[in-house]
Amino acid sequence: MSRHLLKYATLTGILISSMVWNSSCKTTKKVPKNDEPVVVVPEVKKEDLGKLYEHGFVYNTFSGKAQMHYVGNDKDQNFAANIKMEKGKKVWLSVIALGIQEIARAQITPDRMQAIERLGRSAYDMSFEEGLKKLNAPIEFPMLENLLIGNPVMQDLKIKEIKQNGSEVKIITEKDGFVQTLTYDKNTQTLTEQLIASEKKQFRCTVKYSDYVAVNGQAFAKSRVINIEDLAKNKTTLLEMDFSKYDLDGALDIQFSIPSNYKMKDL
């Protein structure tokens, strides 16, 4: 596993959040089955469009498995990730290569970041705050959770503007110089795209959502495409996620430890 990939794995277990805030074969998109349940929602009134922003995916625990396709820094890699989340407390991820071998495991809490690399028998262990500084990734723990579960990354902000064009609704918020533009399907009340951009930092991150299914009565996007543009460096990073398994509010068996014979490393 390259140092570049493991660097991202330390924060999210598999690249995700530090890519958003820093700058084999391609996975095939899954076609939703006709018998998969969908969420039926009542029609939303024009005066209530802002409430779409308030409707997030609600959970206490989540576990899932996703196929990943990553392109960036002259890398084109495919791998699978097992993801377990205990809301507000813990994010655990295991990276699997060739469908059989775990090559890395990570655990992130609001206080700590830890990761191990199986092939190199190395490990990382640092405070959450220290990890953010080293990765230059100014995010909060809830933002990482939101990105993984499929909620707006920045929540509970004052809405600046709402635009509607047919069934498409755009809700715009802002925080610390980052403008978040959320695109919803008015008919299904699902988030189809979120764009986070900073003109000053010459940064754009677009996340697209599709293949929604019902999980415990809530709409869950099985497929996401994350595209990050560092306009200053003319660099683009792509991460495709396709969930094949997803379970809500079940019991979690989360195991993480650093073997005594692993060498501690710094980012």
Short mmCIF file of C-alpha atoms in Angstrom, two decimals, residues 7-8 11 17-23 135-138 203 228 230 233:
data_model
loop_
_atom_site.label_atom_id
_atom_site.label_comp_id
_atom_site.label_asym_id
_atom_site.label_seq_id
_atom_site.Cartn_x
_atom_site.Cartn_y
_atom_site.Cartn_z
CA LYS A 7 -2.07 8.69 4.56
CA TYR A 8 -5.71 8.99 3.59
CA LEU A 11 -8.10 9.71 8.57
CA SER A 17 -12.40 12.77 4.20
CA SER A 18 -8.84 14.00 3.83
CA MET A 19 -9.29 13.90 0.05
CA VAL A 20 -12.36 16.07 0.35
CA TRP A 21 -10.56 18.65 2.39
CA ASN A 22 -7.04 18.45 0.86
CA SER A 23 -7.34 18.69 -2.51
CA LEU A 135 -3.01 16.02 7.02
CA ASN A 136 -4.00 19.67 6.60
CA ALA A 137 -7.61 18.51 6.80
CA PRO A 138 -9.68 21.07 8.75
CA PHE A 203 -11.05 24.17 -4.18
CA ILE A 228 -12.12 16.74 -5.80
CA ASP A 230 -7.43 21.46 -6.53
CA LYS A 233 -2.40 22.75 -8.56
#
